[in-house]
Amino acid sequence: MALQPTALTPMEQFILFGDSITQQCFSPTQTFSFGAALGDAYIRRLDVVNRGLSGYNTTQALRALPFCIPKPEQAKVRFLALFWGANDARIAGSPGGPSQTVASEEFRRNLEAMVRHPCVTAHRNIRIILLTTPPIDERRNSKDDHDHYPGLGGTLRRTAMNTAAYAAAVRQVGRKLGVAVLDIHSAMLARAGHSLSDPNSTDDGTPLLGSMNAEANNTLQSYLHDGLHFSGEGYRVLFDEMMAFISQTWPDQMPTSLPMVFPAWDDETVWKQDEEWKEIKSKS
């Protein structure tokens, strides 16, 4: 097809919708940027859009969703990644700012409502990716929390076990709705040397990696700079897992399988056709 800019449709989108872990995924302060790497992988094929909302839980996210997803006539969404739970999993009643806690049952309902939201379903052939709530490291997270809220005492605002329960809830939603799940919680724990025999169980008889009851794990800690948010290494794991996940789930959607929206500069066939098209137009 000849190059006709007036006939080009807007670049389709790969939307990242999540909390602070998503919001920070383009940060230049990290040694590796997940958002930039994903955008580079899909450059000239899909626009990677960051809709991370720091501090939000899924109840707040549902209210924001209509303002974060474009209408089909504005832009087509090819991928929607939903990455929630880090704030929902905060221990109920824990001190330090307003409550962010959302009970696991309501958390599941909120995720289901996102997947079924009219603003999402309006996009035909949208590919939804549910990411499990990632693991935490209680030691690092406790230190960071106490630095910000000195009056906490020995209180933990998040625990590895409770967070694992929210990761399990995401898997449950995926199975119920038939939506693809990228299990970053299990992937990070496995890379750190801990693999649950049943990832949907929060207790297989051994202390969960990241908890105070387990030995400190240098690998897991290297993924979480404050015990909660991803370091550059954590974002590198996320990128590697995301690309492997897309390759396995939708191989035809890998960057190398998608055409560029604008042709390559050295695509002689297209540019020759374009010259022919302009010549025809000049004679008409």
XYZ file of C-alpha atoms in Angstrom:
284
model
C 0.000 0.000 0.000
C 1.275 3.459 -0.836
C 2.096 5.834 1.973
C -1.038 7.945 2.485
C -0.815 9.737 5.852
C -4.424 10.928 5.743
C -5.539 7.303 5.662
C -3.413 6.169 8.603
C -5.220 5.207 11.782
C -3.826 6.296 15.179
C -1.200 4.063 16.726
C -2.836 1.287 18.757
C -2.112 1.269 22.485
C -0.595 -0.985 25.121
C -1.989 0.480 28.361
C -0.384 -0.168 31.730
C -3.024 0.399 34.431
C -1.841 -0.041 37.990
C -0.569 1.590 41.174
C 2.799 3.137 42.056
C 4.745 0.140 40.751
C 3.247 0.946 37.359
C 3.576 4.715 37.769
C 7.305 4.385 38.454
C 8.015 1.952 35.612
C 9.380 4.711 33.356
C 11.495 6.287 36.091
C 15.024 7.294 35.007
C 16.202 6.865 38.613
C 16.218 3.069 38.259
C 18.973 1.070 36.589
C 16.397 -0.476 34.243
C 13.102 0.993 33.053
C 10.351 -1.513 32.302
C 8.151 1.074 30.585
C 10.944 2.372 28.370
C 12.033 -1.162 27.469
C 8.475 -2.179 26.560
C 8.009 1.013 24.563
C 11.276 0.397 22.750
C 10.273 -3.194 21.964
C 7.006 -2.015 20.371
C 8.335 1.231 18.883
C 6.423 2.263 15.736
C 4.041 -0.634 16.310
C 2.148 0.165 19.540
C 2.128 3.162 21.868
C 2.904 2.084 25.441
C 0.802 4.277 27.735
C 1.483 4.639 31.476
C -1.665 4.984 33.554
C -0.074 4.193 36.911
C -1.771 5.829 39.905
C 0.433 5.869 42.998
C -1.319 4.956 46.234
C -4.555 3.865 44.576
C -6.371 0.679 45.506
C -8.781 -1.111 43.164
C -11.844 0.723 44.498
C -10.277 4.057 43.576
C -8.976 2.627 40.310
C -12.478 1.645 39.200
C -13.549 5.283 39.512
C -10.528 6.404 37.494
C -10.735 3.725 34.795
C -13.131 5.580 32.421
C -10.655 8.473 32.308
C -7.685 6.173 31.610
C -9.069 4.079 28.744
C -9.700 5.929 25.461
C -12.868 5.435 23.489
C -12.448 3.242 20.379
C -12.972 6.261 18.135
C -10.051 7.982 19.899
C -7.586 5.099 19.931
C -7.733 1.322 19.723
C -6.383 -0.573 22.729
C -4.492 -3.729 21.739
C -3.233 -4.644 25.247
C -4.436 -3.726 28.730
C -2.254 -4.788 31.660
C -3.968 -4.646 35.069
C -1.425 -4.619 37.901
C -3.081 -4.112 41.287
C -3.091 -5.286 44.879
C -0.030 -3.747 46.544
C -2.194 -1.169 48.317
C -5.320 -3.301 48.660
C -3.191 -5.819 50.613
C -2.172 -3.338 53.284
C -3.106 -4.701 56.710
C -6.502 -3.394 57.822
C -6.249 -0.765 60.536
C -2.496 -0.316 60.159
C -1.265 3.200 61.000
C 0.358 5.637 58.621
C -1.976 7.657 56.416
C -5.565 6.905 55.371
C -6.590 3.281 55.011
C -5.910 1.745 51.612
C -7.081 -1.753 52.514
C -9.614 -3.519 50.311
C -10.809 -6.921 51.525
C -9.768 -9.781 49.238
C -13.357 -10.591 48.222
C -14.011 -6.972 47.223
C -10.604 -6.905 45.523
C -11.708 -9.817 43.328
C -14.990 -8.074 42.514
C -13.138 -4.897 41.582
C -10.812 -6.749 39.215
C -13.779 -8.506 37.622
C -15.502 -5.137 37.201
C -12.397 -3.747 35.474
C -12.259 -6.640 33.022
C -15.990 -6.336 32.308
C -16.105 -2.530 32.288
C -17.874 -1.068 29.217
C -14.859 1.150 28.535
C -12.766 -2.014 28.212
C -15.216 -4.269 26.390
C -15.854 -1.497 23.849
C -12.498 -2.432 22.342
C -12.835 -5.490 20.128
C -10.087 -8.092 20.375
C -8.501 -6.357 23.357
C -5.914 -8.556 25.058
C -6.160 -8.242 28.843
C -3.280 -9.256 31.075
C -3.881 -9.680 34.797
C -0.644 -9.428 36.764
C -0.581 -10.993 40.206
C 0.202 -8.785 43.173
C 4.000 -9.000 43.489
C 5.819 -10.316 46.587
C 7.146 -8.057 49.314
C 10.120 -8.213 51.654
C 8.974 -7.510 55.202
C 12.412 -6.502 56.482
C 13.002 -3.806 53.900
C 9.400 -2.673 53.838
C 9.261 -2.411 57.629
C 12.411 -0.278 57.669
C 11.053 2.006 54.943
C 7.688 2.333 56.710
C 9.369 3.198 60.001
C 11.524 5.812 58.274
C 8.342 7.487 57.043
C 6.212 6.806 60.133
C 8.473 6.648 63.216
C 5.521 5.966 65.515
C 4.709 2.576 64.019
C 6.578 0.620 66.660
C 6.695 -3.046 65.671
C 3.620 -2.864 63.458
C 3.861 -4.258 59.931
C 1.682 -2.509 57.389
C 2.123 -5.321 54.871
C 3.047 -8.973 55.242
C 4.347 -11.503 52.749
C 1.587 -13.975 53.590
C -1.243 -11.485 53.213
C 0.176 -10.191 49.952
C 0.389 -13.770 48.662
C -3.336 -14.126 49.334
C -4.023 -11.195 46.991
C -1.820 -12.758 44.335
C -3.948 -15.903 44.681
C -7.082 -13.771 44.287
C -5.807 -12.469 40.936
C -5.279 -16.037 39.743
C -8.831 -16.873 40.800
C -10.223 -13.968 38.775
C -8.206 -15.060 35.759
C -9.585 -18.596 35.944
C -13.147 -17.419 36.498
C -13.168 -14.966 33.588
C -10.820 -16.840 31.281
C -8.325 -13.965 31.300
C -4.589 -14.496 30.883
C -2.592 -14.142 34.124
C 1.064 -13.173 34.300
C 2.087 -14.578 37.682
C 4.888 -12.180 38.614
C 4.491 -13.131 42.294
C 5.441 -16.766 41.669
C 8.045 -15.813 39.061
C 9.967 -13.542 41.423
C 9.827 -16.038 44.282
C 10.979 -18.841 41.979
C 13.911 -16.762 40.733
C 14.805 -16.154 44.376
C 14.779 -19.883 45.065
C 11.330 -20.374 46.615
C 8.573 -22.132 44.718
C 5.281 -23.075 46.352
C 4.025 -26.540 45.422
C 0.601 -24.909 45.116
C 0.902 -21.211 44.172
C -2.687 -20.622 45.248
C -1.834 -21.687 48.795
C -0.156 -19.188 51.103
C 1.245 -21.903 53.314
C 3.000 -25.094 52.229
C 4.621 -25.690 55.606
C 7.686 -23.525 55.082
C 8.058 -19.793 55.842
C 7.182 -17.720 52.802
C 10.137 -15.957 51.253
C 10.107 -12.306 52.227
C 8.588 -12.862 55.651
C 10.399 -12.215 58.920
C 10.145 -15.953 59.645
C 12.234 -16.822 56.599
C 15.902 -16.057 56.143
C 16.634 -12.789 54.372
C 16.971 -13.455 50.656
C 19.407 -11.265 48.743
C 17.827 -12.008 45.373
C 14.312 -11.035 46.420
C 15.624 -7.935 48.160
C 17.474 -6.961 44.987
C 14.109 -6.824 43.198
C 12.451 -4.550 45.789
C 14.432 -1.462 46.737
C 12.204 -0.648 49.707
C 10.603 -4.053 50.170
C 7.552 -3.042 48.100
C 8.478 -1.040 45.002
C 10.566 -2.502 42.217
C 14.233 -1.761 41.769
C 15.777 -1.706 38.306
C 16.436 -5.435 38.665
C 12.812 -6.015 39.616
C 11.642 -4.140 36.528
C 14.068 -6.168 34.413
C 12.433 -9.362 35.705
C 9.015 -7.897 34.927
C 10.061 -7.065 31.367
C 11.576 -10.490 30.757
C 8.489 -12.214 32.153
C 6.146 -9.963 30.145
C 7.872 -10.652 26.838
C 8.027 -14.388 27.533
C 4.342 -14.324 28.517
C 3.261 -12.542 25.320
C 5.420 -14.875 23.237
C 3.711 -17.900 24.769
C 0.149 -16.533 24.926
C -0.050 -14.423 21.757
C 3.002 -15.207 19.599
C 1.491 -13.230 16.729
C 1.606 -10.115 18.935
C 5.350 -10.118 19.516
C 7.000 -6.948 18.176
C 8.771 -8.810 15.373
C 5.394 -10.169 14.211
C 3.676 -6.775 14.021
C 4.050 -4.427 11.062
C 5.282 -0.892 11.553
C 2.554 1.721 11.289
C 4.855 3.769 9.036
C 6.917 1.740 6.578
C 10.651 1.393 6.977
C 12.760 3.989 5.192
C 14.288 1.325 2.949
C 11.041 -0.444 2.005
C 11.442 0.247 -1.697
C 8.138 -1.370 -2.644
C 6.106 1.026 -0.494
C 7.985 4.150 -1.489
C 7.853 3.243 -5.183
C 4.103 2.734 -4.907
C 3.858 6.069 -3.160
C 5.552 7.823 -6.060
C 3.206 6.064 -8.473
C 0.225 7.098 -6.362
C 1.301 10.753 -6.410
C 1.791 10.608 -10.178
C -1.696 9.175 -10.658
C -3.176 11.867 -8.416
C -1.430 14.634 -10.339
C -2.952 13.425 -13.595
C -6.480 13.026 -12.264
